[in-house]
Tab-separated table of C-alpha atoms in Angstrom:
chain	number	residue	atom	x	y	z
A	1	MET	CA	51.283	50.670	-31.060
A	2	THR	CA	54.782	50.431	-29.492
A	3	LYS	CA	56.881	53.334	-28.380
A	4	THR	CA	59.272	52.906	-31.328
A	5	GLU	CA	56.405	52.933	-33.822
A	6	LEU	CA	55.034	56.090	-32.219
A	7	ILE	CA	58.376	57.888	-32.598
A	8	THR	CA	58.777	56.947	-36.246
A	9	ASP	CA	55.518	58.722	-37.055
A	10	TYR	CA	57.360	62.035	-36.526
A	11	SER	CA	60.310	63.431	-38.435
A	12	ILE	CA	63.612	64.010	-36.678
A	13	LYS	CA	63.200	67.750	-37.119
A	14	GLN	CA	59.758	67.715	-35.453
A	15	ILE	CA	61.090	65.811	-32.449
A	16	LEU	CA	64.069	68.126	-32.041
A	17	ASP	CA	61.868	71.216	-32.353
A	18	ILE	CA	59.566	69.896	-29.644
A	19	PHE	CA	62.381	69.184	-27.221
A	20	ASN	CA	64.274	72.404	-28.017
A	21	THR	CA	61.135	74.334	-27.165
A	22	THR	CA	60.800	72.328	-23.976
A	23	ALA	CA	64.469	72.886	-23.127
A	24	ASN	CA	64.136	76.637	-23.537
A	25	THR	CA	61.035	76.642	-21.389
A	26	ILE	CA	62.620	74.776	-18.486
A	27	SER	CA	66.130	76.328	-18.967
A	28	LEU	CA	67.916	73.165	-20.125
A	29	GLN	CA	71.329	73.460	-21.755
A	30	PRO	CA	71.471	73.662	-25.598
A	31	PRO	CA	73.289	70.292	-25.934
A	32	PHE	CA	70.059	68.645	-24.853
A	33	ASN	CA	69.001	68.128	-28.462
A	34	LEU	CA	72.262	66.321	-29.200
A	35	MET	CA	71.740	64.065	-26.213
A	36	LEU	CA	68.248	63.330	-27.428
A	37	ARG	CA	69.525	62.452	-30.905
A	38	ARG	CA	71.885	59.876	-29.387
A	39	ALA	CA	69.324	58.533	-26.922
A	40	LEU	CA	66.400	57.974	-29.290
A	41	PRO	CA	66.899	55.162	-31.774
A	42	ILE	CA	65.157	55.961	-35.012
A	43	HIS	CA	63.857	52.876	-36.780
A	44	PRO	CA	62.008	52.588	-40.019
A	45	PRO	CA	58.370	51.476	-39.725
A	46	ILE	CA	58.052	47.762	-39.087
A	47	PRO	CA	56.114	46.181	-41.911
A	48	LYS	CA	53.176	44.025	-40.849
A	49	PRO	CA	53.565	40.374	-41.772
A	50	MET	CA	51.554	39.196	-44.728
A	51	THR	CA	49.020	36.544	-43.847
A	52	ALA	CA	48.631	33.799	-46.379
A	53	PRO	CA	45.045	32.889	-47.279
A	54	ALA	CA	43.720	29.853	-45.419
A	55	PRO	CA	43.821	26.707	-47.518
A	56	ALA	CA	40.475	25.492	-48.761
A	57	ARG	CA	38.978	22.703	-46.687
A	58	PRO	CA	38.692	19.362	-48.400
A	59	LYS	CA	35.148	18.406	-49.283
A	60	ALA	CA	33.648	16.180	-46.608
A	61	GLU	CA	32.856	12.652	-47.634
A	62	SER	CA	29.332	11.369	-47.347
A	63	PRO	CA	28.835	9.391	-44.114
A	64	LYS	CA	28.874	5.652	-44.518
A	65	PRO	CA	25.704	3.777	-43.567
A	66	LEU	CA	25.682	2.178	-40.134
A	67	PHE	CA	24.547	-1.136	-41.540
A	68	SER	CA	25.578	-2.794	-44.768
A	69	GLY	CA	23.241	-5.132	-46.546
A	70	ASN	CA	19.791	-5.918	-45.239
A	71	ILE	CA	18.870	-4.549	-41.833
A	72	PRO	CA	17.339	-7.315	-39.707
A	73	THR	CA	13.612	-7.010	-39.197
A	74	LEU	CA	12.466	-6.952	-35.591
A	75	GLN	CA	9.687	-9.456	-35.054
A	76	THR	CA	7.542	-8.089	-32.291
A	77	PHE	CA	4.719	-10.591	-32.054
A	78	THR	CA	4.422	-14.358	-32.106
A	79	GLU	CA	1.846	-16.427	-33.950
A	80	ASP	CA	-0.287	-16.495	-30.806
A	81	THR	CA	-0.658	-12.731	-30.742
A	82	ALA	CA	-4.243	-11.570	-30.802
A	83	THR	CA	-5.584	-8.886	-33.095
A	84	PRO	CA	-4.646	-5.231	-32.443
A	85	THR	CA	-6.305	-3.688	-29.422
A	86	PHE	CA	-6.934	-0.183	-30.746
A	87	HIS	CA	-10.655	-0.868	-31.232
A	88	SER	CA	-11.324	-2.262	-27.739
A	89	ARG	CA	-12.021	-0.698	-24.381
A	90	ILE	CA	-9.158	-0.282	-21.943
A	91	LEU	CA	-9.952	-3.261	-19.689
A	92	PRO	CA	-9.983	-5.865	-22.510
A	93	ALA	CA	-6.844	-4.268	-23.947
A	94	ILE	CA	-4.974	-4.625	-20.650
A	95	GLU	CA	-6.264	-8.180	-20.231
A	96	HIS	CA	-4.998	-8.952	-23.737
A	97	ASP	CA	-1.498	-7.809	-22.772
A	98	HIS	CA	-1.593	-9.880	-19.597
A	99	LEU	CA	-2.648	-13.040	-21.445
A	100	GLU	CA	0.026	-12.529	-24.068
A	101	LEU	CA	2.735	-12.170	-21.431
A	102	GLU	CA	1.488	-15.268	-19.636
A	103	SER	CA	1.692	-17.144	-22.950
A	104	HIS	CA	5.331	-16.098	-23.442
A	105	SER	CA	6.166	-17.129	-19.892
A	106	ASN	CA	4.582	-20.552	-20.388
A	107	LYS	CA	6.580	-21.012	-23.597
A	108	ILE	CA	9.802	-20.394	-21.695
A	109	LEU	CA	8.943	-22.624	-18.744
A	110	SER	CA	7.692	-25.514	-20.873
A	111	SER	CA	10.645	-25.518	-23.272
A	112	SER	CA	13.867	-27.461	-22.839
A	113	ASN	CA	15.527	-25.788	-25.825
A	114	PRO	CA	17.883	-22.960	-24.705
A	115	ASP	CA	17.615	-21.192	-28.058
A	116	GLU	CA	13.818	-21.209	-27.952
A	117	GLN	CA	13.881	-19.999	-24.358
A	118	THR	CA	16.161	-17.111	-25.320
A	119	ARG	CA	13.861	-16.066	-28.155
A	120	PHE	CA	10.782	-16.002	-25.932
A	121	GLN	CA	12.760	-14.376	-23.136
A	122	ASN	CA	13.458	-11.439	-25.453
A	123	GLN	CA	9.813	-11.350	-26.512
A	124	PHE	CA	8.624	-11.453	-22.908
A	125	VAL	CA	10.969	-8.641	-21.817
A	126	TRP	CA	10.020	-6.552	-24.857
A	127	GLU	CA	6.308	-6.878	-24.084
A	128	LEU	CA	6.415	-6.441	-20.307
A	129	ALA	CA	8.801	-3.455	-20.248
A	130	ARG	CA	6.598	-1.527	-22.686
A	131	HIS	CA	3.393	-2.599	-20.934
A	132	LEU	CA	4.546	-1.351	-17.530
A	133	ILE	CA	5.612	2.070	-18.782
A	134	GLY	CA	2.519	2.373	-20.972
A	135	GLU	CA	0.260	1.875	-17.968
A	136	GLU	CA	2.204	4.439	-15.951
A	137	LEU	CA	1.993	7.061	-18.693
A	138	VAL	CA	-1.600	6.500	-19.850
A	139	VAL	CA	-3.719	4.402	-17.487
A	140	TYR	CA	-2.584	5.696	-14.099
A	141	PRO	CA	-3.134	9.380	-14.971
A	142	ALA	CA	-6.673	8.370	-15.998
A	143	LEU	CA	-7.153	6.693	-12.612
A	144	ILE	CA	-5.975	9.851	-10.840
A	145	GLU	CA	-8.296	12.039	-12.869
A	146	SER	CA	-11.374	9.807	-12.666
A	147	LEU	CA	-11.361	8.213	-9.197
A	148	PRO	CA	-11.481	10.106	-5.890
A	149	ASP	CA	-8.795	7.807	-4.489
A	150	GLY	CA	-7.024	7.530	-7.834
A	151	GLN	CA	-3.786	9.103	-6.614
A	152	GLY	CA	-3.389	6.481	-3.903
A	153	ILE	CA	-4.177	3.666	-6.346
A	154	ALA	CA	-1.659	4.990	-8.869
A	155	ASP	CA	1.061	5.370	-6.231
A	156	LYS	CA	0.470	1.818	-5.004
A	157	ASN	CA	0.577	0.399	-8.524
A	158	ARG	CA	3.748	2.324	-9.395
A	159	LEU	CA	5.413	0.899	-6.306
A	160	GLU	CA	4.413	-2.617	-7.343
A	161	HIS	CA	5.664	-1.923	-10.869
A	162	GLN	CA	9.017	-0.885	-9.456
A	163	GLY	CA	9.463	-4.297	-7.870
A	164	VAL	CA	8.510	-6.018	-11.127
A	165	LYS	CA	10.956	-3.834	-13.068
A	166	GLN	CA	13.787	-4.844	-10.771
A	167	GLN	CA	12.950	-8.520	-11.238
A	168	LEU	CA	12.644	-8.026	-14.992
A	169	LYS	CA	16.025	-6.287	-15.049
A	170	ALA	CA	17.568	-9.334	-13.383
A	171	PHE	CA	15.781	-11.743	-15.723
A	172	GLN	CA	16.703	-9.946	-18.949
A	173	GLY	CA	20.392	-10.200	-18.067
A	174	LEU	CA	20.400	-13.975	-17.598
A	175	GLU	CA	21.378	-16.582	-20.147
A	176	SER	CA	18.806	-19.308	-20.678
A	177	THR	CA	21.380	-21.856	-19.489
A	178	ASP	CA	21.860	-20.061	-16.167
A	179	LYS	CA	20.476	-22.028	-13.216
A	180	ARG	CA	18.790	-18.818	-11.986
A	181	PHE	CA	16.890	-18.364	-15.252
A	182	VAL	CA	13.724	-20.344	-14.464
A	183	PRO	CA	13.486	-19.449	-10.731
A	184	THR	CA	13.832	-15.743	-11.545
A	185	LEU	CA	11.019	-15.903	-14.090
A	186	LYS	CA	8.771	-17.857	-11.711
A	187	GLY	CA	9.322	-15.315	-8.943
A	188	LEU	CA	8.579	-12.460	-11.322
A	189	MET	CA	5.354	-14.043	-12.549
A	190	ARG	CA	4.231	-14.809	-8.994
A	191	ASP	CA	4.657	-11.218	-7.798
A	192	TRP	CA	3.344	-9.661	-10.987
A	193	GLY	CA	0.354	-12.032	-10.963
A	194	ILE	CA	-0.833	-10.588	-7.639
A	195	HIS	CA	-0.679	-7.103	-9.131
A	196	VAL	CA	-2.480	-8.218	-12.298
A	197	ARG	CA	-5.408	-9.826	-10.487
A	198	HIS	CA	-6.120	-6.723	-8.420
A	199	GLU	CA	-5.788	-4.526	-11.489
A	200	GLU	CA	-8.210	-6.622	-13.567
A	201	GLU	CA	-10.731	-7.273	-10.787
A	202	VAL	CA	-10.767	-3.948	-8.904
A	203	ASP	CA	-8.916	-0.947	-10.347
A	204	LEU	CA	-9.766	-1.121	-14.045
A	205	PRO	CA	-13.448	-2.121	-13.616
A	206	ARG	CA	-13.905	0.952	-11.404
A	207	LEU	CA	-12.313	3.098	-14.090
A	208	GLU	CA	-14.436	1.551	-16.840
A	209	GLU	CA	-17.640	2.398	-14.956
A	210	LEU	CA	-16.793	6.096	-15.149
A	211	LEU	CA	-15.665	6.188	-18.786
A	212	SER	CA	-17.858	6.278	-21.854
A	213	LYS	CA	-17.120	3.787	-24.601
A	214	GLU	CA	-15.475	6.506	-26.688
A	215	GLU	CA	-13.285	7.634	-23.789
A	216	SER	CA	-12.244	4.075	-23.001
A	217	VAL	CA	-11.404	3.282	-26.627
A	218	GLU	CA	-9.429	6.518	-26.911
A	219	LEU	CA	-7.471	5.517	-23.810
A	220	THR	CA	-6.623	2.205	-25.486
A	221	LYS	CA	-5.441	4.011	-28.608
A	222	SER	CA	-3.222	6.248	-26.495
A	223	LEU	CA	-1.760	3.201	-24.766
A	224	ASP	CA	-0.950	1.547	-28.097
A	225	ARG	CA	0.674	4.733	-29.414
A	226	VAL	CA	2.773	5.279	-26.300
A	227	LYS	CA	4.137	1.735	-26.369
A	228	ILE	CA	5.736	2.468	-29.734
A	229	PHE	CA	8.108	5.055	-28.246
A	230	VAL	CA	8.979	3.703	-24.785
A	231	PRO	CA	12.035	1.576	-23.901
A	232	SER	CA	11.843	-2.130	-24.676
A	233	ARG	CA	14.058	-3.203	-21.770
A	234	SER	CA	13.663	-2.739	-18.039
A	235	HIS	CA	15.307	0.340	-16.486
A	236	PRO	CA	14.231	0.339	-12.815
A	237	LEU	CA	16.354	3.390	-11.954
A	238	ALA	CA	14.401	5.599	-14.370
A	239	PRO	CA	11.849	7.999	-12.822
A	240	THR	CA	8.205	6.902	-12.713
A	241	GLU	CA	6.465	10.289	-12.755
A	242	PRO	CA	4.873	10.792	-16.200
A	243	PHE	CA	6.785	13.918	-17.288
A	244	PHE	CA	10.232	12.680	-16.281
A	245	GLU	CA	9.490	9.098	-17.328
A	246	THR	CA	8.552	10.317	-20.797
A	247	ALA	CA	11.714	12.403	-21.152
A	248	VAL	CA	14.029	9.633	-19.974
A	249	GLY	CA	12.153	7.080	-22.063
A	250	LEU	CA	12.661	9.082	-25.249
A	251	LEU	CA	16.405	9.113	-24.573
A	252	THR	CA	16.637	5.447	-23.616
A	253	ALA	CA	14.323	3.872	-26.188
A	254	PRO	CA	16.580	4.370	-29.265
A	255	ILE	CA	19.407	2.524	-27.505
A	256	ASP	CA	17.087	-0.374	-26.696
A	257	PHE	CA	15.707	-0.428	-30.237
A	258	LEU	CA	19.198	-0.612	-31.711
A	259	ALA	CA	20.152	-3.510	-29.443
A	260	ASP	CA	16.880	-5.269	-30.324
A	261	LEU	CA	18.050	-5.530	-33.922
A	262	PHE	CA	20.690	-8.029	-32.852
A	263	ARG	CA	18.565	-10.162	-30.526
A	264	LYS	CA	16.831	-13.419	-31.359
A	265	TRP	CA	13.048	-13.422	-31.666
A	266	PRO	CA	10.379	-16.117	-31.981
A	267	ASP	CA	9.812	-17.064	-35.606
A	268	GLY	CA	7.357	-19.941	-35.286
A	269	LYS	CA	9.815	-22.626	-36.407
A	270	GLU	CA	9.543	-24.412	-33.080
A	271	LYS	CA	5.921	-25.249	-33.916
A	272	LYS	CA	6.806	-27.327	-36.939
């Protein structure tokens, strides 16, 4: 409340009576009330502005679909793909993935058709990126829990995976007509092949010896489930520890899945 509004709450007579009493108390001259009348401007109360009601918001339109027409179907396996691995033990399941990736690599290296190479390049990247993260999230924790030296084995394998991820990152960004395309894939397969042989011949057989059939099959099921939700492209800068890798993977995977809708995939036509 302003000073002027405070004064207008009193009548002129009340104000003069107050100051006359004060003047008599402190021996002021009688003309004091006249001086006060001239000094104090008396204003009528200031009316508060009327606020108009807020206009009603227009009804929001329904969001338009991201895609119009038929959404392309992502083909995730070629005709050479073996049966699902959910019923097998973990070692045969991992070996199945390795053989499938080797098959895709051979398709690329044996083809002289750039379009066919691009299709199998996408398939190869899709399979290997998911396989690497799946092992890190499912198989390596089992190694740590089951083997006395499991932590060291897991750390070594994660380090080897990191090198493969960097090579895969380089390969997935190349056009099939690039002169670096074939050499990059050959280098990747050479380095990854060393890792695969040790995994199949040493690490996983040791793990299988300590697992019951039910435990091994359950591990395979977990691996298959995890690969549904992990990124389908290589992201070597992502963390490799299970908790952080899972969190980052859940954020990255939808972006990869969306981009996969617009990539070319093997459709079997090259076999005709």
